[in-house]
Coordinates of C-alpha atoms in Angstrom, one line a residue:
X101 CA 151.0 235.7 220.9
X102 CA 149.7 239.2 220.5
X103 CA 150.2 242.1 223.7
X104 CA 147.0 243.7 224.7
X105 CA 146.6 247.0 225.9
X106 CA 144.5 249.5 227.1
X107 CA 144.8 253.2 226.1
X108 CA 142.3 255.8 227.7
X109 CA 141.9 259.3 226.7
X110 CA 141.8 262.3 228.7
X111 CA 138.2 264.0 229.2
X112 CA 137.5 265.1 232.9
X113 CA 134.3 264.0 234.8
X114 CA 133.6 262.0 231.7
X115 CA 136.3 259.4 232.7
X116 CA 133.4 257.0 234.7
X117 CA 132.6 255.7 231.1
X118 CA 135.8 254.0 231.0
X119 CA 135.4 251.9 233.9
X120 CA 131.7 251.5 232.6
X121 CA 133.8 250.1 229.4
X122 CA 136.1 248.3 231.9
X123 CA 133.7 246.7 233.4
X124 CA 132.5 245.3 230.4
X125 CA 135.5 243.8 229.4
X126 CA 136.0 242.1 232.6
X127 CA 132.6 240.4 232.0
X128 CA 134.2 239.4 228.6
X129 CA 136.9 237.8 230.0
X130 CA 139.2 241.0 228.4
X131 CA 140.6 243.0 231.2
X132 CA 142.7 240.0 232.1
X133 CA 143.8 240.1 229.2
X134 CA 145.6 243.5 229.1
X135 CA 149.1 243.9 229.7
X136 CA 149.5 247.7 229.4
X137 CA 147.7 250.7 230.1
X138 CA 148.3 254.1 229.1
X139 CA 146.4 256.8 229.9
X140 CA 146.3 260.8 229.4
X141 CA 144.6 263.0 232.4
X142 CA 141.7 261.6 233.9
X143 CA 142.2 258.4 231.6
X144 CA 145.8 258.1 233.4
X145 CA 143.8 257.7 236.8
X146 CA 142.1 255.4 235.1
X147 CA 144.6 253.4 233.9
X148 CA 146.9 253.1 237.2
X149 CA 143.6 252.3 238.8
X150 CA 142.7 249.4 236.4
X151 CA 145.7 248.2 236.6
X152 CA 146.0 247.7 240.4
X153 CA 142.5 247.2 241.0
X154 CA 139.2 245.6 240.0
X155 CA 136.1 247.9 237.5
X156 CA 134.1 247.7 240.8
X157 CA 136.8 248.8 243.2
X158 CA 137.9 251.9 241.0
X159 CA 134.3 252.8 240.4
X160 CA 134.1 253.1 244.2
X161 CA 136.7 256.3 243.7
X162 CA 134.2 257.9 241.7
X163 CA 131.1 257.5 243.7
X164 CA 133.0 258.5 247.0
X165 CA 134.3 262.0 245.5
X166 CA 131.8 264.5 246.2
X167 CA 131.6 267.5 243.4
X168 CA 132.3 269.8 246.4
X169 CA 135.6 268.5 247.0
X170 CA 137.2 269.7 243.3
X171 CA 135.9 273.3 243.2
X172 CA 137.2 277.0 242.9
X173 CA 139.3 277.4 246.1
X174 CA 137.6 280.6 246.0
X175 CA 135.9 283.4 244.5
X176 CA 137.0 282.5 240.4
X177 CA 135.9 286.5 239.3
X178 CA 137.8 288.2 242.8
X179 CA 140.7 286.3 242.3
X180 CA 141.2 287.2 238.7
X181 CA 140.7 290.8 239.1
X182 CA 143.1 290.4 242.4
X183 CA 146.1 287.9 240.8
X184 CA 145.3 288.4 236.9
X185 CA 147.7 286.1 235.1
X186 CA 148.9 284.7 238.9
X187 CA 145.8 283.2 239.1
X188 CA 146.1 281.2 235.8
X189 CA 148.9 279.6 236.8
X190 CA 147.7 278.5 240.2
X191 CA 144.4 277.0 239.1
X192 CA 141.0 277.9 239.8
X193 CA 140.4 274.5 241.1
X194 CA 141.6 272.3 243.8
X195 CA 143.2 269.0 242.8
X196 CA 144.3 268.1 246.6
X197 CA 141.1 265.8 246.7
X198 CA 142.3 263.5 244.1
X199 CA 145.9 263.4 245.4
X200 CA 144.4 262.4 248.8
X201 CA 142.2 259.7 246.8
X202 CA 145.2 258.2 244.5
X203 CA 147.0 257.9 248.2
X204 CA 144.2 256.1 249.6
X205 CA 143.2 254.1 247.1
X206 CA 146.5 252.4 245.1
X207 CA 148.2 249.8 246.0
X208 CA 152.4 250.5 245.8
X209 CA 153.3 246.7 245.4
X210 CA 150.6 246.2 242.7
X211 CA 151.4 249.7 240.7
X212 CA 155.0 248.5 240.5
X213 CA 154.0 245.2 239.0
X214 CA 152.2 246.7 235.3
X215 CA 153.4 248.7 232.3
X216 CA 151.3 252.0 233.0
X217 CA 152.2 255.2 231.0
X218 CA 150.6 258.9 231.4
X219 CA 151.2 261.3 229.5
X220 CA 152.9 264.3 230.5
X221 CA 152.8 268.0 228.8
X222 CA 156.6 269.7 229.7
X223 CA 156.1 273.7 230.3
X224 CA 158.1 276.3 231.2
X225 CA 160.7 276.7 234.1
X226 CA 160.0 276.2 237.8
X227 CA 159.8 279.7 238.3
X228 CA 157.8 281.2 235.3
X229 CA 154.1 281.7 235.1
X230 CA 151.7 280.5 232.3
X231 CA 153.4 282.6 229.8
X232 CA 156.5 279.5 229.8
X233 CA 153.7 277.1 228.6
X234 CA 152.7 278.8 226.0
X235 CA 156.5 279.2 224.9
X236 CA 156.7 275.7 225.4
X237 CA 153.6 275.2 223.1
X238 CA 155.4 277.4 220.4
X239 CA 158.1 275.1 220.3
X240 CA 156.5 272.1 220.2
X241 CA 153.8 272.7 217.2
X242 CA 156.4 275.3 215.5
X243 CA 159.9 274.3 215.9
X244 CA 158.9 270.5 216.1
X245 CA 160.8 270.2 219.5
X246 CA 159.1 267.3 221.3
X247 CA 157.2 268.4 224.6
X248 CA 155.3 265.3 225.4
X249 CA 156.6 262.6 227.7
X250 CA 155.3 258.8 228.3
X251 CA 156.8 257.7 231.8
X252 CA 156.1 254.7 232.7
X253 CA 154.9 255.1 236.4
X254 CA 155.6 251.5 237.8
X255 CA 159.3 252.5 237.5
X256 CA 159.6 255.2 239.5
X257 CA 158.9 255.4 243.7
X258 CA 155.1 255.8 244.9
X259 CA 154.9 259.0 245.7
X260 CA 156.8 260.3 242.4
X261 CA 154.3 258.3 240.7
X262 CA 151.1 259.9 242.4
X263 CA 153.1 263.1 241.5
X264 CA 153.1 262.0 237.9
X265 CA 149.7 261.4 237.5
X266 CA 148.1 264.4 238.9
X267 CA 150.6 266.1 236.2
X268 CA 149.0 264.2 233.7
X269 CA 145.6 265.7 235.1
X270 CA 146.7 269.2 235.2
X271 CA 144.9 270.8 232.7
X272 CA 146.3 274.6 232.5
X273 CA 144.3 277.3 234.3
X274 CA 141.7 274.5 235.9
X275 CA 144.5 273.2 238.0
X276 CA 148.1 274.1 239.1
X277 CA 150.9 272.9 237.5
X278 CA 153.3 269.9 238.9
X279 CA 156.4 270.9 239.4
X280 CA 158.8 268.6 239.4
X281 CA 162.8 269.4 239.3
X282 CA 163.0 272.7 237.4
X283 CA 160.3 272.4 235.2
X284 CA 156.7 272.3 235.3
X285 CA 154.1 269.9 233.5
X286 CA 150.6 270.1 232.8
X287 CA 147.8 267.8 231.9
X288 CA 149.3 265.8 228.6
X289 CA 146.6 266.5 226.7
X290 CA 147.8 269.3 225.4
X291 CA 150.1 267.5 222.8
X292 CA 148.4 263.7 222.9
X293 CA 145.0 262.9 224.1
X294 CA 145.1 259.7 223.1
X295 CA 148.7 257.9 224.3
X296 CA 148.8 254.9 221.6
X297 CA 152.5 255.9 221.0
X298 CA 154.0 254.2 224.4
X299 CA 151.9 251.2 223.9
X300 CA 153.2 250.8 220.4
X301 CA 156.7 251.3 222.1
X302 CA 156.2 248.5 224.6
X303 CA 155.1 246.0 221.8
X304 CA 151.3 245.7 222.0
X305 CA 150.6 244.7 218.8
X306 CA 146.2 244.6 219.8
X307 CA 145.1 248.5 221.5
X308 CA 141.9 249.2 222.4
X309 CA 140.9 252.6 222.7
X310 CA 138.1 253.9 225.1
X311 CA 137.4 257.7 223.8
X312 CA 135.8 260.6 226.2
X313 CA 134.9 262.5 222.7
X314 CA 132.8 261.6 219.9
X315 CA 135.1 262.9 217.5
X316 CA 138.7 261.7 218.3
X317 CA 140.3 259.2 216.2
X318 CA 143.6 257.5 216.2
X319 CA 145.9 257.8 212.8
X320 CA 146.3 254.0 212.0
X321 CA 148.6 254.7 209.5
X322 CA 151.4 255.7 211.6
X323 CA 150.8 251.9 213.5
X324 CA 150.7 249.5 210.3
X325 CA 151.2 246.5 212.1
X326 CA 149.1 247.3 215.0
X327 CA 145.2 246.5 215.2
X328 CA 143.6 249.5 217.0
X329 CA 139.9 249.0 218.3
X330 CA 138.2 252.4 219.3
X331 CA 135.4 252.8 221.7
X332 CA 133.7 256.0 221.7
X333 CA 130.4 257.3 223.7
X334 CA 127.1 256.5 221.8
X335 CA 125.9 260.1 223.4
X336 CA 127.9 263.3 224.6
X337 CA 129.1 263.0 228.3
X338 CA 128.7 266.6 229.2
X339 CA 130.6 269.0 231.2
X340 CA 134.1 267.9 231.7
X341 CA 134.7 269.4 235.3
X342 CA 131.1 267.8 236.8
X343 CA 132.2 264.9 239.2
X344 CA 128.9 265.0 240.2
X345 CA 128.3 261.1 241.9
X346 CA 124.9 260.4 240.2
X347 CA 126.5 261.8 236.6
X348 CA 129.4 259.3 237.1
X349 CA 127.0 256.5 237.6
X350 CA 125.4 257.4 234.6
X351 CA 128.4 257.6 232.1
X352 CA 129.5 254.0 234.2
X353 CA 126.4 252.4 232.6
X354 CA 126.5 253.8 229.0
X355 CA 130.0 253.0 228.6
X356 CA 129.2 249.4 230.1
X357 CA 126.4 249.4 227.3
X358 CA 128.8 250.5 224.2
X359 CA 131.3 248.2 225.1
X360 CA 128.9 245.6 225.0
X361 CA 127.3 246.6 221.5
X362 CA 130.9 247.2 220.5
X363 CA 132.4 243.7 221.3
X364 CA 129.0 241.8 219.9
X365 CA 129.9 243.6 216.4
X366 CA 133.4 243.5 216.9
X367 CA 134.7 240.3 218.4
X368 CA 138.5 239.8 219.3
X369 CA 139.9 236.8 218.7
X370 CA 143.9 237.0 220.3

């Protein structure tokens, strides 16, 4: 019998269209269906809330986070001419909110019940500044030395795993690093935006892809043996760092809508 799962790309405020998509495939009969998630940046919020949770009760996150809650902690221009390269490391936006959400909303019993990987970007040392990430870049696209990680989050201890996922969501200069031990990691996008890799690794053998850009696409020839479905917005989403209530419910319903139109021309048959 062939292992379902779900991988969702990263893409900021866009992320509502996945549980639109989500949604969708509950009303298919799908989501039960899925046995792993994966997930890089906002899609690893996604994914740890799909997993735990119902479409409608994770769409609830996103209409209850007010676009005045993730903002500059202050004045962006005074604090660069004030900090200069401090204040790239520190983030010009405030990611507390969603830590406080992820709290609130997740079950512990239920997260440590799935197979649910983020993606991780590994940067410098605990104790150097931005200019350790781009070293770590360097190394990773130059000197082939792997700098992206896959943890699968139901294995390690609730809070560890919150702390996991907001370093998924990290993306550099936006919002501070996570440190964790004596490194620091950033948003995982920055090596894989698309986490197929873990679900490969775990034995799905059927991955559906939900896409926040038009123009991603997986490599299938690196997964022969896999059948990889891809999703992707009908329309652009916009700005990635509007969480703006009313624009979520908008990117809910079109990637409800695309999901639909996908499966109709595209039916699975497990």
């Amino acid at each position: 019998m062939s292992k379902f799962g779900l991988c969702l790309s990263g893409g900021g405020s866009r992320g509502s269209y996945q549980i639109g998509v989500a949604k969708a495939l509950d009303e298919l009969g799908l989501m039960k269906r899925v046995e792993a998630f994966a997930g890089t940046s906002i899609g690893a919020v996604n994914a740890t809330l799909l997993a735990t949770m119902s479409p409608d009760r994770a769409f609830r996150l996103w209409l209850d986070t007010s676009p005045d809650e993730i903002k500059a902690t202050e004045g962006t221009f005074r604090r660069l001419m004030q900090e200069r390269i401090a204040v790239v490391d520190k983030g010009i936006y405030n990611i507390a909110p969603l830590e406080r959400r992820l709290f609130a909303y997740l079950d512990p019993n239920a997260l440590a019940d799935k197979e649910i990987f983020v993606t991780l970007s590994r940067g410098g040392a605990a104790d150097e500044n931005i200019l350790g990430l781009m070293k770590s870049v360097y190394r990773h696209f130059t000197k082939k030395e792997t700098n992206v990680l896959y943890p699968n989050i139901s294995l390690h201890p609730f809070e560890d795993a919150v702390r996991l996922i907001l370093a998924s969501c990290s993306i550099p200069v936006a919002f501070p690093a996570v440190v964790e031990g004596e490194r620091k990691y950033y948003d995982g996008g920055l090596y894989d935006n698309v986490p197929v890799k873990p679900l490969v690794g775990c034995g799905c053998d059927v991955i559906l892809v939900v896409h926040l850009f038009g123009l991603e696409f997986v490599e299938r020839s690196l997964y022969p043996n896999v059948r990889i479905l891809e999703i992707r917005p009908s329309v652009p989403l916009g700005w990635m760092l509007n969480f703006d209530p009313a624009k979520a419910e908008k990117l809910y319903g079109i990637g409800h809508d695309d999901a639909i139109a996908y499966f109709r021309n595209h039916p699975i048959d497990f």
